[in-house]
């Protein structure tokens, strides 16, 4: 394994992709063979419940350039990417989705750009959101505008995970062992010279997207909380503003009381409005602080990012069981 240097590793996270995997494998293999570089595939089975693992065992048995890692359950794409990078041995590593939404035709161009030496990393973004539900596009755009305003780490709108990196950048990413991974931010955070390529949105070749609206929403919160302190600043600022306002109002009320004397008690409506408003702000602030504490909690447990139940590197790969 150390004798012949592997030029390119293709890392593919797979979660229930049996429908599209054979087509993916065929297409990408063809492209790479045309490139004529030594290569390997690392398929990461992220706890699929369909025949994905069986297929991977088959591919690995047929072709020594195919390696796979299978998780004990679904750990999420971020963990799958991390595992893939860890197992990768190539001098260059490309990350690709299994659904052919990342056109393999770009691989030769990416490789060439890295060879030229000016860049360490070629990333892709889609220039259109064609084929996406309008509501989803609306919220996605809003998210990118927000996170780029409040976070110091730029996150490119429409950036895909499809990219090719040099070994040194892969090592840098592996050094960041944090539990709460938001890779769009992570890739940008480690730095290096990045070349961006854009292409039109491509629809999935087969199978279903794994992202529901709520999963995306949680992903967005993950991104914001992990790469920005702005929500905490909001809590602090609103606390200060409200304290100052309360103080001024108290002074006004006391003076009024002294100057006018006993006036009729009224103002039920305003009192209730104030109580509701303050209650709301307090709960919101607690929630925001809670988001950060929850992440500290998870981070301090130092749990592994994934658990492998089987891989092609195992001494004795179990015979096709299920
Ligand atoms: N994926 C994964 N674990 C998950 C969800 C997705 O490994 O929990 C993989 C999936 O198999 C695919 C890639 O991540 O290769 C992108 O997923 P999908 O196509 O569903 O996302 P979309 O392209 O719709 O953003
Ligand atoms: Mg997809």
PDB file of C-alpha atoms in Angstrom, residues 59-291:
ATOM      1  CA  UNK A  59     -17.407  -3.712  -5.758  1.00  0.00           C
ATOM      2  CA  UNK A  60     -14.521  -4.098  -3.311  1.00  0.00           C
ATOM      3  CA  UNK A  61     -14.231  -7.784  -4.102  1.00  0.00           C
ATOM      4  CA  UNK A  62     -14.122  -7.103  -7.823  1.00  0.00           C
ATOM      5  CA  UNK A  63     -11.758  -4.165  -7.753  1.00  0.00           C
ATOM      6  CA  UNK A  64      -8.904  -3.676  -5.263  1.00  0.00           C
ATOM      7  CA  UNK A  65      -9.061   0.070  -5.912  1.00  0.00           C
ATOM      8  CA  UNK A  66     -12.433   0.144  -4.140  1.00  0.00           C
ATOM      9  CA  UNK A  67     -12.417   0.430  -0.353  1.00  0.00           C
ATOM     10  CA  UNK A  68     -15.368   0.964   1.880  1.00  0.00           C
ATOM     11  CA  UNK A  69     -16.167   1.834   5.484  1.00  0.00           C
ATOM     12  CA  UNK A  70     -19.515   0.987   6.964  1.00  0.00           C
ATOM     13  CA  UNK A  71     -20.897   2.782  10.018  1.00  0.00           C
ATOM     14  CA  UNK A  72     -22.808   1.041  12.775  1.00  0.00           C
ATOM     15  CA  UNK A  73     -25.687   3.488  12.246  1.00  0.00           C
ATOM     16  CA  UNK A  74     -26.463   6.717  10.425  1.00  0.00           C
ATOM     17  CA  UNK A  75     -24.039   9.357  11.696  1.00  0.00           C
ATOM     18  CA  UNK A  76     -24.772  12.007   9.080  1.00  0.00           C
ATOM     19  CA  UNK A  77     -22.952  13.221   6.024  1.00  0.00           C
ATOM     20  CA  UNK A  78     -20.470  15.338   7.974  1.00  0.00           C
ATOM     21  CA  UNK A  79     -19.214  12.297   9.857  1.00  0.00           C
ATOM     22  CA  UNK A  80     -19.128  10.289   6.656  1.00  0.00           C
ATOM     23  CA  UNK A  81     -16.934  12.936   5.039  1.00  0.00           C
ATOM     24  CA  UNK A  82     -14.602  12.930   8.028  1.00  0.00           C
ATOM     25  CA  UNK A  83     -14.279   9.147   7.949  1.00  0.00           C
ATOM     26  CA  UNK A  84     -13.647   9.190   4.213  1.00  0.00           C
ATOM     27  CA  UNK A  85     -10.881  11.755   4.571  1.00  0.00           C
ATOM     28  CA  UNK A  86      -9.349   9.718   7.370  1.00  0.00           C
ATOM     29  CA  UNK A  87      -9.230   6.546   5.303  1.00  0.00           C
ATOM     30  CA  UNK A  88      -8.074   8.285   2.132  1.00  0.00           C
ATOM     31  CA  UNK A  89      -4.454   7.664   1.173  1.00  0.00           C
ATOM     32  CA  UNK A  90      -4.205   9.686  -2.032  1.00  0.00           C
ATOM     33  CA  UNK A  91      -2.103  12.769  -2.686  1.00  0.00           C
ATOM     34  CA  UNK A  92      -5.294  14.419  -3.860  1.00  0.00           C
ATOM     35  CA  UNK A  93      -8.723  13.775  -2.435  1.00  0.00           C
ATOM     36  CA  UNK A  94     -12.012  14.502  -4.159  1.00  0.00           C
ATOM     37  CA  UNK A  95     -15.319  14.539  -2.327  1.00  0.00           C
ATOM     38  CA  UNK A  96     -18.367  13.530  -4.345  1.00  0.00           C
ATOM     39  CA  UNK A  97     -22.015  12.790  -3.661  1.00  0.00           C
ATOM     40  CA  UNK A  98     -23.189   9.414  -4.830  1.00  0.00           C
ATOM     41  CA  UNK A  99     -26.153  10.774  -6.764  1.00  0.00           C
ATOM     42  CA  UNK A 100     -24.206  12.219  -9.733  1.00  0.00           C
ATOM     43  CA  UNK A 101     -25.272  15.739  -8.830  1.00  0.00           C
ATOM     44  CA  UNK A 102     -21.544  16.414  -8.863  1.00  0.00           C
ATOM     45  CA  UNK A 103     -20.580  16.043 -12.519  1.00  0.00           C
ATOM     46  CA  UNK A 104     -17.559  13.693 -12.781  1.00  0.00           C
ATOM     47  CA  UNK A 105     -16.626  15.497 -15.987  1.00  0.00           C
ATOM     48  CA  UNK A 106     -15.117  18.205 -13.792  1.00  0.00           C
ATOM     49  CA  UNK A 107     -12.572  15.875 -12.192  1.00  0.00           C
ATOM     50  CA  UNK A 108      -9.894  16.169 -14.918  1.00  0.00           C
ATOM     51  CA  UNK A 109     -10.160  19.951 -14.865  1.00  0.00           C
ATOM     52  CA  UNK A 110      -9.916  20.054 -11.075  1.00  0.00           C
ATOM     53  CA  UNK A 111      -6.909  17.799 -11.112  1.00  0.00           C
ATOM     54  CA  UNK A 112      -5.219  19.917 -13.744  1.00  0.00           C
ATOM     55  CA  UNK A 113      -5.775  23.100 -11.748  1.00  0.00           C
ATOM     56  CA  UNK A 114      -4.168  21.530  -8.677  1.00  0.00           C
ATOM     57  CA  UNK A 115      -1.256  20.297 -10.769  1.00  0.00           C
ATOM     58  CA  UNK A 116      -0.575  23.791 -11.995  1.00  0.00           C
ATOM     59  CA  UNK A 117       0.275  24.588  -8.407  1.00  0.00           C
ATOM     60  CA  UNK A 118      -1.404  27.908  -7.880  1.00  0.00           C
ATOM     61  CA  UNK A 119      -4.279  26.465  -5.877  1.00  0.00           C
ATOM     62  CA  UNK A 120      -4.516  23.904  -3.077  1.00  0.00           C
ATOM     63  CA  UNK A 121      -8.167  23.228  -3.420  1.00  0.00           C
ATOM     64  CA  UNK A 122     -10.789  23.370  -6.160  1.00  0.00           C
ATOM     65  CA  UNK A 123     -14.335  23.819  -4.922  1.00  0.00           C
ATOM     66  CA  UNK A 124     -17.619  24.030  -6.758  1.00  0.00           C
ATOM     67  CA  UNK A 125     -20.769  26.011  -6.472  1.00  0.00           C
ATOM     68  CA  UNK A 126     -23.950  25.845  -8.416  1.00  0.00           C
ATOM     69  CA  UNK A 127     -24.855  28.993 -10.225  1.00  0.00           C
ATOM     70  CA  UNK A 128     -28.579  28.268 -10.278  1.00  0.00           C
ATOM     71  CA  UNK A 129     -31.045  26.672  -7.940  1.00  0.00           C
ATOM     72  CA  UNK A 130     -33.157  25.307 -10.775  1.00  0.00           C
ATOM     73  CA  UNK A 131     -35.290  22.351  -9.828  1.00  0.00           C
ATOM     74  CA  UNK A 132     -35.432  23.296  -6.164  1.00  0.00           C
ATOM     75  CA  UNK A 133     -38.711  24.205  -4.424  1.00  0.00           C
ATOM     76  CA  UNK A 134     -38.996  28.046  -4.325  1.00  0.00           C
ATOM     77  CA  UNK A 135     -39.535  28.136  -0.550  1.00  0.00           C
ATOM     78  CA  UNK A 136     -36.362  26.193  -0.002  1.00  0.00           C
ATOM     79  CA  UNK A 137     -34.416  28.556  -2.279  1.00  0.00           C
ATOM     80  CA  UNK A 138     -35.825  31.525  -0.399  1.00  0.00           C
ATOM     81  CA  UNK A 139     -34.704  30.249   2.988  1.00  0.00           C
ATOM     82  CA  UNK A 140     -31.349  29.059   1.663  1.00  0.00           C
ATOM     83  CA  UNK A 141     -30.585  32.474   0.223  1.00  0.00           C
ATOM     84  CA  UNK A 142     -31.626  34.130   3.485  1.00  0.00           C
ATOM     85  CA  UNK A 143     -29.392  31.783   5.431  1.00  0.00           C
ATOM     86  CA  UNK A 144     -26.308  32.567   3.360  1.00  0.00           C
ATOM     87  CA  UNK A 145     -26.932  36.296   3.550  1.00  0.00           C
ATOM     88  CA  UNK A 146     -27.314  36.064   7.327  1.00  0.00           C
ATOM     89  CA  UNK A 147     -24.338  33.845   8.056  1.00  0.00           C
ATOM     90  CA  UNK A 148     -22.019  35.908   5.887  1.00  0.00           C
ATOM     91  CA  UNK A 149     -23.029  39.035   7.712  1.00  0.00           C
ATOM     92  CA  UNK A 150     -22.575  37.653  11.218  1.00  0.00           C
ATOM     93  CA  UNK A 151     -19.733  35.189  10.818  1.00  0.00           C
ATOM     94  CA  UNK A 152     -16.069  35.878  10.176  1.00  0.00           C
ATOM     95  CA  UNK A 153     -15.748  32.672   8.178  1.00  0.00           C
ATOM     96  CA  UNK A 154     -17.153  33.261   4.699  1.00  0.00           C
ATOM     97  CA  UNK A 155     -19.628  30.655   3.510  1.00  0.00           C
ATOM     98  CA  UNK A 156     -20.227  30.738  -0.244  1.00  0.00           C
ATOM     99  CA  UNK A 157     -23.854  30.637  -1.386  1.00  0.00           C
ATOM    100  CA  UNK A 158     -24.599  27.525  -3.368  1.00  0.00           C
ATOM    101  CA  UNK A 159     -21.267  25.930  -2.444  1.00  0.00           C
ATOM    102  CA  UNK A 160     -21.421  22.179  -2.829  1.00  0.00           C
ATOM    103  CA  UNK A 161     -19.324  19.649  -1.000  1.00  0.00           C
ATOM    104  CA  UNK A 162     -17.910  18.553  -4.371  1.00  0.00           C
ATOM    105  CA  UNK A 163     -14.240  19.517  -4.277  1.00  0.00           C
ATOM    106  CA  UNK A 164     -10.720  18.290  -4.775  1.00  0.00           C
ATOM    107  CA  UNK A 165      -7.986  19.032  -2.267  1.00  0.00           C
ATOM    108  CA  UNK A 166      -4.296  18.511  -1.910  1.00  0.00           C
ATOM    109  CA  UNK A 167      -3.056  16.231   0.844  1.00  0.00           C
ATOM    110  CA  UNK A 168      -1.960  19.111   3.098  1.00  0.00           C
ATOM    111  CA  UNK A 169      -5.469  20.555   3.191  1.00  0.00           C
ATOM    112  CA  UNK A 170      -6.944  17.138   3.959  1.00  0.00           C
ATOM    113  CA  UNK A 171      -4.553  16.834   6.895  1.00  0.00           C
ATOM    114  CA  UNK A 172      -5.558  20.273   8.103  1.00  0.00           C
ATOM    115  CA  UNK A 173      -9.227  19.311   8.066  1.00  0.00           C
ATOM    116  CA  UNK A 174      -8.508  16.077   9.884  1.00  0.00           C
ATOM    117  CA  UNK A 175      -6.819  18.078  12.616  1.00  0.00           C
ATOM    118  CA  UNK A 176     -10.097  19.786  13.372  1.00  0.00           C
ATOM    119  CA  UNK A 177     -11.693  17.044  15.392  1.00  0.00           C
ATOM    120  CA  UNK A 178     -14.693  18.945  16.643  1.00  0.00           C
ATOM    121  CA  UNK A 179     -17.901  17.071  17.170  1.00  0.00           C
ATOM    122  CA  UNK A 180     -20.255  19.670  15.747  1.00  0.00           C
ATOM    123  CA  UNK A 181     -19.119  19.688  12.172  1.00  0.00           C
ATOM    124  CA  UNK A 182     -20.372  22.142   9.612  1.00  0.00           C
ATOM    125  CA  UNK A 183     -18.080  21.312   6.739  1.00  0.00           C
ATOM    126  CA  UNK A 184     -19.057  24.258   4.539  1.00  0.00           C
ATOM    127  CA  UNK A 185     -17.595  26.453   7.267  1.00  0.00           C
ATOM    128  CA  UNK A 186     -14.730  24.105   8.051  1.00  0.00           C
ATOM    129  CA  UNK A 187     -13.370  24.046   4.506  1.00  0.00           C
ATOM    130  CA  UNK A 188     -13.369  27.807   4.497  1.00  0.00           C
ATOM    131  CA  UNK A 189     -11.952  28.067   8.013  1.00  0.00           C
ATOM    132  CA  UNK A 190      -8.797  26.024   7.309  1.00  0.00           C
ATOM    133  CA  UNK A 191      -7.910  28.524   4.595  1.00  0.00           C
ATOM    134  CA  UNK A 192      -5.653  27.650   1.640  1.00  0.00           C
ATOM    135  CA  UNK A 193      -6.007  28.975  -1.874  1.00  0.00           C
ATOM    136  CA  UNK A 194      -9.326  27.955  -3.313  1.00  0.00           C
ATOM    137  CA  UNK A 195     -10.400  28.045  -6.932  1.00  0.00           C
ATOM    138  CA  UNK A 196     -14.164  28.120  -7.439  1.00  0.00           C
ATOM    139  CA  UNK A 197     -15.872  26.514 -10.409  1.00  0.00           C
ATOM    140  CA  UNK A 198     -19.566  27.047 -11.048  1.00  0.00           C
ATOM    141  CA  UNK A 199     -22.040  24.944 -12.889  1.00  0.00           C
ATOM    142  CA  UNK A 200     -25.786  24.730 -13.306  1.00  0.00           C
ATOM    143  CA  UNK A 201     -27.716  22.699 -10.800  1.00  0.00           C
ATOM    144  CA  UNK A 202     -27.958  19.036 -11.765  1.00  0.00           C
ATOM    145  CA  UNK A 203     -30.816  16.905 -10.522  1.00  0.00           C
ATOM    146  CA  UNK A 204     -30.220  13.631  -8.752  1.00  0.00           C
ATOM    147  CA  UNK A 205     -29.730  10.717 -11.178  1.00  0.00           C
ATOM    148  CA  UNK A 206     -31.904   8.356  -9.083  1.00  0.00           C
ATOM    149  CA  UNK A 207     -33.125   7.822  -5.536  1.00  0.00           C
ATOM    150  CA  UNK A 208     -34.366  10.404  -3.052  1.00  0.00           C
ATOM    151  CA  UNK A 209     -32.791  13.428  -1.411  1.00  0.00           C
ATOM    152  CA  UNK A 210     -32.036  12.800   2.274  1.00  0.00           C
ATOM    153  CA  UNK A 211     -32.780  16.370   3.291  1.00  0.00           C
ATOM    154  CA  UNK A 212     -36.131  17.393   4.628  1.00  0.00           C
ATOM    155  CA  UNK A 213     -36.918  21.035   5.202  1.00  0.00           C
ATOM    156  CA  UNK A 214     -36.444  20.668   8.961  1.00  0.00           C
ATOM    157  CA  UNK A 215     -33.161  18.863   8.577  1.00  0.00           C
ATOM    158  CA  UNK A 216     -31.956  21.801   6.492  1.00  0.00           C
ATOM    159  CA  UNK A 217     -33.238  24.226   9.120  1.00  0.00           C
ATOM    160  CA  UNK A 218     -31.270  22.432  11.831  1.00  0.00           C
ATOM    161  CA  UNK A 219     -28.256  22.426   9.544  1.00  0.00           C
ATOM    162  CA  UNK A 220     -28.597  26.199   9.163  1.00  0.00           C
ATOM    163  CA  UNK A 221     -28.764  26.703  12.944  1.00  0.00           C
ATOM    164  CA  UNK A 222     -25.746  24.424  13.272  1.00  0.00           C
ATOM    165  CA  UNK A 223     -23.847  26.641  10.853  1.00  0.00           C
ATOM    166  CA  UNK A 224     -24.775  29.852  12.598  1.00  0.00           C
ATOM    167  CA  UNK A 225     -24.098  28.678  16.141  1.00  0.00           C
ATOM    168  CA  UNK A 226     -20.813  27.042  15.166  1.00  0.00           C
ATOM    169  CA  UNK A 227     -19.394  29.937  13.231  1.00  0.00           C
ATOM    170  CA  UNK A 228     -20.765  33.038  14.905  1.00  0.00           C
ATOM    171  CA  UNK A 229     -21.183  34.699  18.282  1.00  0.00           C
ATOM    172  CA  UNK A 230     -23.738  37.117  16.896  1.00  0.00           C
ATOM    173  CA  UNK A 231     -26.719  35.455  18.629  1.00  0.00           C
ATOM    174  CA  UNK A 232     -24.948  35.894  21.976  1.00  0.00           C
ATOM    175  CA  UNK A 233     -24.264  39.528  21.147  1.00  0.00           C
ATOM    176  CA  UNK A 234     -27.950  39.915  20.438  1.00  0.00           C
ATOM    177  CA  UNK A 235     -28.769  38.564  23.904  1.00  0.00           C
ATOM    178  CA  UNK A 236     -26.303  40.934  25.552  1.00  0.00           C
ATOM    179  CA  UNK A 237     -27.407  43.968  23.561  1.00  0.00           C
ATOM    180  CA  UNK A 238     -31.106  43.432  24.075  1.00  0.00           C
ATOM    181  CA  UNK A 239     -30.467  42.948  27.793  1.00  0.00           C
ATOM    182  CA  UNK A 240     -28.595  46.240  27.975  1.00  0.00           C
ATOM    183  CA  UNK A 241     -31.141  48.169  25.941  1.00  0.00           C
ATOM    184  CA  UNK A 242     -34.027  46.853  28.015  1.00  0.00           C
ATOM    185  CA  UNK A 243     -32.233  47.633  31.291  1.00  0.00           C
ATOM    186  CA  UNK A 244     -31.570  51.211  30.222  1.00  0.00           C
ATOM    187  CA  UNK A 245     -35.163  51.608  29.018  1.00  0.00           C
ATOM    188  CA  UNK A 246     -36.483  50.174  32.275  1.00  0.00           C
ATOM    189  CA  UNK A 247     -34.345  52.552  34.311  1.00  0.00           C
ATOM    190  CA  UNK A 248     -35.477  55.621  32.383  1.00  0.00           C
ATOM    191  CA  UNK A 249     -39.075  54.592  32.640  1.00  0.00           C
ATOM    192  CA  UNK A 250     -38.759  53.981  36.374  1.00  0.00           C
ATOM    193  CA  UNK A 251     -37.363  57.482  36.860  1.00  0.00           C
ATOM    194  CA  UNK A 252     -40.219  58.945  34.824  1.00  0.00           C
ATOM    195  CA  UNK A 253     -42.809  57.014  36.859  1.00  0.00           C
ATOM    196  CA  UNK A 254     -41.307  58.032  40.189  1.00  0.00           C
ATOM    197  CA  UNK A 255     -41.141  61.703  39.195  1.00  0.00           C
ATOM    198  CA  UNK A 256     -44.711  61.542  37.929  1.00  0.00           C
ATOM    199  CA  UNK A 257     -45.771  60.044  41.217  1.00  0.00           C
ATOM    200  CA  UNK A 258     -43.993  62.775  43.224  1.00  0.00           C
ATOM    201  CA  UNK A 259     -45.191  65.649  41.077  1.00  0.00           C
ATOM    202  CA  UNK A 260     -48.758  64.601  40.251  1.00  0.00           C
ATOM    203  CA  UNK A 261     -49.311  62.610  43.420  1.00  0.00           C
ATOM    204  CA  UNK A 262     -51.895  59.862  43.632  1.00  0.00           C
ATOM    205  CA  UNK A 263     -53.215  59.258  40.154  1.00  0.00           C
ATOM    206  CA  UNK A 264     -55.706  56.620  39.103  1.00  0.00           C
ATOM    207  CA  UNK A 265     -54.340  53.174  38.540  1.00  0.00           C
ATOM    208  CA  UNK A 266     -54.689  52.197  34.912  1.00  0.00           C
ATOM    209  CA  UNK A 267     -52.484  50.687  32.223  1.00  0.00           C
ATOM    210  CA  UNK A 268     -53.474  47.049  32.384  1.00  0.00           C
ATOM    211  CA  UNK A 269     -52.916  46.658  28.656  1.00  0.00           C
ATOM    212  CA  UNK A 270     -49.440  48.115  28.678  1.00  0.00           C
ATOM    213  CA  UNK A 271     -48.481  46.033  31.726  1.00  0.00           C
ATOM    214  CA  UNK A 272     -49.529  42.799  30.075  1.00  0.00           C
ATOM    215  CA  UNK A 273     -47.764  43.745  26.851  1.00  0.00           C
ATOM    216  CA  UNK A 274     -44.552  44.478  28.766  1.00  0.00           C
ATOM    217  CA  UNK A 275     -44.717  41.223  30.711  1.00  0.00           C
ATOM    218  CA  UNK A 276     -45.291  39.199  27.557  1.00  0.00           C
ATOM    219  CA  UNK A 277     -42.551  41.003  25.688  1.00  0.00           C
ATOM    220  CA  UNK A 278     -40.011  40.588  28.476  1.00  0.00           C
ATOM    221  CA  UNK A 279     -41.004  36.960  28.991  1.00  0.00           C
ATOM    222  CA  UNK A 280     -40.495  36.323  25.301  1.00  0.00           C
ATOM    223  CA  UNK A 281     -37.108  38.003  25.199  1.00  0.00           C
ATOM    224  CA  UNK A 282     -35.985  36.051  28.263  1.00  0.00           C
ATOM    225  CA  UNK A 283     -37.011  32.692  26.866  1.00  0.00           C
ATOM    226  CA  UNK A 284     -35.429  33.503  23.521  1.00  0.00           C
ATOM    227  CA  UNK A 285     -32.195  34.505  25.243  1.00  0.00           C
ATOM    228  CA  UNK A 286     -32.172  31.352  27.331  1.00  0.00           C
ATOM    229  CA  UNK A 287     -32.770  29.322  24.189  1.00  0.00           C
ATOM    230  CA  UNK A 288     -29.889  30.993  22.379  1.00  0.00           C
ATOM    231  CA  UNK A 289     -27.528  30.453  25.300  1.00  0.00           C
ATOM    232  CA  UNK A 290     -28.820  26.897  25.512  1.00  0.00           C
ATOM    233  CA  UNK A 291     -27.836  26.274  21.884  1.00  0.00           C
TER     234      UNK A 291
END
